[in-house]
CSV table of C-alpha atoms in Angstrom, one decimal:
chain,number,residue,atom,x,y,z
T,8,UNK,CA,52.2,10.9,1.3
T,9,UNK,CA,52.8,8.3,-1.4
T,10,UNK,CA,55.6,5.7,-2.0
T,11,UNK,CA,56.8,5.5,-5.6
T,12,UNK,CA,56.3,1.8,-5.7
T,13,UNK,CA,52.7,1.5,-4.5
T,14,UNK,CA,49.6,3.3,-5.7
T,15,UNK,CA,47.7,3.8,-2.4
T,16,UNK,CA,48.8,6.7,-0.2
T,17,UNK,CA,50.5,5.7,3.0
T,18,UNK,CA,49.7,8.7,5.1
T,19,UNK,CA,47.6,11.8,5.0
T,20,UNK,CA,47.2,15.1,6.8
T,21,UNK,CA,44.1,17.3,6.7
T,22,UNK,CA,43.6,20.9,7.9
T,23,UNK,CA,40.9,23.6,7.4
T,24,UNK,CA,41.9,27.1,6.5
T,25,UNK,CA,40.4,30.4,5.6
T,26,UNK,CA,41.8,32.1,2.5
T,27,UNK,CA,41.1,35.6,1.2
T,28,UNK,CA,40.4,35.8,-2.5
T,29,UNK,CA,43.0,37.6,-4.6
T,30,UNK,CA,45.5,37.8,-1.8
T,31,UNK,CA,48.6,35.7,-1.1
T,32,UNK,CA,47.9,33.2,1.6
T,33,UNK,CA,49.9,30.7,3.5
T,34,UNK,CA,47.8,27.6,2.8
T,35,UNK,CA,49.3,25.2,5.3
T,36,UNK,CA,52.5,24.2,7.0
T,37,UNK,CA,53.5,20.6,7.3
T,38,UNK,CA,56.2,18.8,9.2
T,39,UNK,CA,57.0,15.7,7.0
T,40,UNK,CA,58.6,13.8,9.9
T,41,UNK,CA,55.9,14.5,12.5
T,42,UNK,CA,52.7,15.0,10.5
T,43,UNK,CA,53.2,12.3,7.9
T,44,UNK,CA,55.6,10.0,9.8
T,45,UNK,CA,57.9,10.0,6.8
T,46,UNK,CA,60.9,8.7,8.7
T,47,UNK,CA,59.0,5.4,9.4
T,48,UNK,CA,56.9,5.1,6.3
T,49,UNK,CA,59.6,5.9,3.7
T,50,UNK,CA,62.3,3.5,4.8
T,51,UNK,CA,63.4,1.1,2.0
T,52,UNK,CA,66.7,-0.6,2.0
T,53,UNK,CA,69.7,1.7,1.2
T,54,UNK,CA,67.4,4.5,0.0
T,55,UNK,CA,67.1,7.9,1.7
T,56,UNK,CA,63.5,8.7,2.7
T,57,UNK,CA,63.2,11.4,0.1
T,58,UNK,CA,64.0,8.9,-2.6
T,59,UNK,CA,61.1,6.6,-1.6
T,60,UNK,CA,58.2,9.0,-1.1
T,61,UNK,CA,56.6,12.1,-2.5
T,62,UNK,CA,53.8,14.4,-1.4
T,63,UNK,CA,50.5,15.3,-3.2
T,64,UNK,CA,48.5,18.2,-1.9
T,65,UNK,CA,44.7,18.6,-2.7
T,66,UNK,CA,43.1,22.0,-2.0
T,67,UNK,CA,39.3,21.7,-1.9
T,68,UNK,CA,36.3,23.9,-0.9
T,69,UNK,CA,34.8,22.8,2.5
T,70,UNK,CA,31.2,23.4,1.3
T,71,UNK,CA,31.1,20.9,-1.5
T,72,UNK,CA,34.6,19.2,-1.7
T,73,UNK,CA,35.2,20.6,-5.2
T,74,UNK,CA,38.8,21.4,-6.2
T,75,UNK,CA,39.9,24.9,-5.3
T,76,UNK,CA,43.2,24.5,-7.3
T,77,UNK,CA,44.9,21.8,-9.3
T,78,UNK,CA,46.7,19.1,-7.3
T,79,UNK,CA,50.3,19.9,-6.5
T,80,UNK,CA,53.1,17.4,-6.3
T,81,UNK,CA,56.2,17.7,-4.2
T,82,UNK,CA,59.1,15.4,-5.2
T,83,UNK,CA,61.3,15.3,-2.1
T,84,UNK,CA,64.4,14.0,-3.8
T,85,UNK,CA,65.9,13.8,-7.3
T,86,UNK,CA,64.0,11.3,-9.5
T,87,UNK,CA,67.4,9.9,-10.7
T,88,UNK,CA,68.0,8.7,-7.2
T,89,UNK,CA,64.5,7.5,-6.5
T,90,UNK,CA,63.2,4.0,-5.9
T,91,UNK,CA,60.9,4.1,-8.9
T,92,UNK,CA,59.7,0.9,-10.5
T,93,UNK,CA,59.3,0.9,-14.3
T,94,UNK,CA,55.8,2.0,-15.4
T,95,UNK,CA,54.1,0.9,-18.5
T,96,UNK,CA,52.0,3.8,-19.7
T,97,UNK,CA,49.7,3.5,-22.8
T,98,UNK,CA,46.9,5.2,-24.6
T,99,UNK,CA,43.9,2.9,-24.0
T,100,UNK,CA,41.4,4.7,-26.3
T,101,UNK,CA,40.6,8.0,-28.0
T,102,UNK,CA,37.0,9.2,-28.5
T,103,UNK,CA,35.4,12.3,-30.1
T,104,UNK,CA,35.4,14.8,-31.5
T,105,UNK,CA,33.1,17.0,-29.4
T,106,UNK,CA,32.7,20.7,-29.6
T,107,UNK,CA,33.9,22.6,-26.6
T,108,UNK,CA,34.7,26.2,-25.8
T,109,UNK,CA,38.4,25.5,-26.7
T,110,UNK,CA,38.0,23.6,-29.9
T,111,UNK,CA,35.4,22.3,-32.4
T,112,UNK,CA,37.4,19.1,-32.5
T,113,UNK,CA,38.0,18.1,-28.8
T,114,UNK,CA,39.0,14.4,-28.3
T,115,UNK,CA,39.2,12.5,-25.0
T,116,UNK,CA,42.4,10.5,-24.7
T,117,UNK,CA,42.3,7.7,-22.0
T,118,UNK,CA,45.7,7.0,-20.6
T,119,UNK,CA,46.4,4.0,-18.4
T,120,UNK,CA,49.4,2.7,-16.4
T,121,UNK,CA,50.4,-0.2,-14.3
T,122,UNK,CA,52.4,1.8,-11.7
T,123,UNK,CA,52.9,5.4,-10.5
T,124,UNK,CA,54.2,7.3,-13.5
T,125,UNK,CA,56.3,10.5,-13.4
T,126,UNK,CA,56.3,13.1,-16.2
T,127,UNK,CA,53.8,11.4,-18.5
T,128,UNK,CA,54.3,13.0,-21.9
T,129,UNK,CA,51.9,12.8,-24.9
T,130,UNK,CA,52.8,13.7,-28.5
T,131,UNK,CA,50.8,13.6,-31.7
T,132,UNK,CA,51.4,14.6,-35.3
T,133,UNK,CA,48.4,16.9,-35.4
T,134,UNK,CA,48.2,20.7,-34.6
T,135,UNK,CA,46.6,21.1,-31.2
T,136,UNK,CA,47.2,21.1,-27.5
T,137,UNK,CA,46.6,18.6,-24.6
T,138,UNK,CA,44.8,19.7,-21.5
T,139,UNK,CA,47.7,18.4,-19.4
T,140,UNK,CA,51.1,17.1,-20.2
T,141,UNK,CA,54.3,16.2,-18.4
T,142,UNK,CA,52.1,15.2,-15.4
T,143,UNK,CA,52.5,12.8,-12.5
T,144,UNK,CA,50.0,10.0,-12.6
T,145,UNK,CA,49.1,8.3,-9.3
T,146,UNK,CA,45.9,6.7,-10.5
T,147,UNK,CA,45.6,3.8,-13.0
T,148,UNK,CA,43.6,5.8,-15.5
T,149,UNK,CA,43.2,9.5,-16.5
T,150,UNK,CA,41.3,11.3,-19.2
T,151,UNK,CA,43.2,14.0,-21.1
T,152,UNK,CA,41.6,16.3,-23.6
T,153,UNK,CA,43.2,17.0,-26.9
T,154,UNK,CA,42.1,20.3,-28.5
T,155,UNK,CA,42.8,20.1,-32.2
T,156,UNK,CA,43.3,23.3,-34.1
T,157,UNK,CA,41.9,21.8,-37.3
T,158,UNK,CA,39.5,19.1,-38.3
T,159,UNK,CA,40.9,15.6,-37.7
T,160,UNK,CA,39.7,12.1,-36.8
T,161,UNK,CA,40.2,9.5,-34.1
T,162,UNK,CA,42.0,7.3,-36.7
T,163,UNK,CA,44.5,10.1,-37.5
T,164,UNK,CA,45.2,10.6,-33.8
T,165,UNK,CA,45.6,6.9,-33.1
T,166,UNK,CA,48.0,6.4,-35.9
T,167,UNK,CA,50.5,9.1,-34.6
T,168,UNK,CA,50.0,9.5,-30.8
T,169,UNK,CA,52.8,8.4,-28.5
T,170,UNK,CA,53.0,8.4,-24.7
T,171,UNK,CA,56.1,8.1,-22.5
T,172,UNK,CA,57.0,8.6,-18.8
T,173,UNK,CA,60.3,9.0,-17.0
T,174,UNK,CA,61.1,5.3,-16.7
T,175,UNK,CA,60.9,4.9,-20.5
T,176,UNK,CA,64.2,6.9,-20.6
T,177,UNK,CA,65.9,4.3,-18.4
T,178,UNK,CA,68.3,1.7,-19.8
T,179,UNK,CA,67.4,-2.0,-20.1
T,180,UNK,CA,68.5,-4.2,-17.2
T,181,UNK,CA,67.2,-5.9,-14.1
T,182,UNK,CA,66.1,-4.2,-10.9
T,183,UNK,CA,66.0,-6.1,-7.7
T,184,UNK,CA,64.3,-5.1,-4.5
T,185,UNK,CA,67.2,-4.5,-2.1
T,186,UNK,CA,65.5,-6.2,0.9
T,187,UNK,CA,63.8,-9.2,-0.6
T,188,UNK,CA,65.8,-9.6,-3.8
T,189,UNK,CA,62.6,-9.9,-5.8
T,190,UNK,CA,62.8,-8.7,-9.4
T,191,UNK,CA,60.8,-5.4,-9.7
T,192,UNK,CA,61.0,-4.5,-13.4
T,193,UNK,CA,63.3,-4.5,-16.4
T,194,UNK,CA,64.7,-1.0,-16.3
T,195,UNK,CA,67.1,1.1,-14.2
T,196,UNK,CA,68.5,4.5,-14.2
T,197,UNK,CA,72.1,4.4,-15.2
T,198,UNK,CA,73.2,7.4,-13.2
T,199,UNK,CA,72.7,5.9,-9.7
T,200,UNK,CA,74.3,2.5,-8.9
T,201,UNK,CA,72.2,2.4,-5.6
T,202,UNK,CA,69.2,1.6,-7.7
T,203,UNK,CA,70.4,-1.8,-8.9
T,204,UNK,CA,71.7,-5.1,-7.9
T,205,UNK,CA,72.6,-7.3,-10.8
T,206,UNK,CA,71.4,-10.9,-10.9
């Protein structure tokens, strides 16, 4: 269980299960109020609990701890209603190319942020595909691969690559923490007046 406004998880729940390959399996059941103490941990001013927290599930093999599936994110409420501070997301560096099974011109794009970022989106004026896009970023740094369809260079990618996240679509303004009245960031979502107090 994570809160939108802090990077460290606030609660966790672990269970062991046996799954049969190539069959549909109920992986786990979870009671957010009891197992993750959501009612207590997700209280923030006038916000509903589902607008303060979200859930990340990790499915790993018991034997070696390696991922059995990609991480899954469950947003409990609508992002437009959420208590989500502005995130500054940027491309820190690009390296490569390397030859991989997917492309002879594979580049590593290092993306960084200063807060949890929803729907991080990368674009570039080159033919190719990113290994992930539109993702939720809980960590401060992530490496994304760009598989170019034709020969290109780091300079060509750096000159055209852009990165955005959900809070980049918000209007300019001042957001104030409802309890402490401390200024949180410089953006707010215009569709939900509960998100702002003007100073």
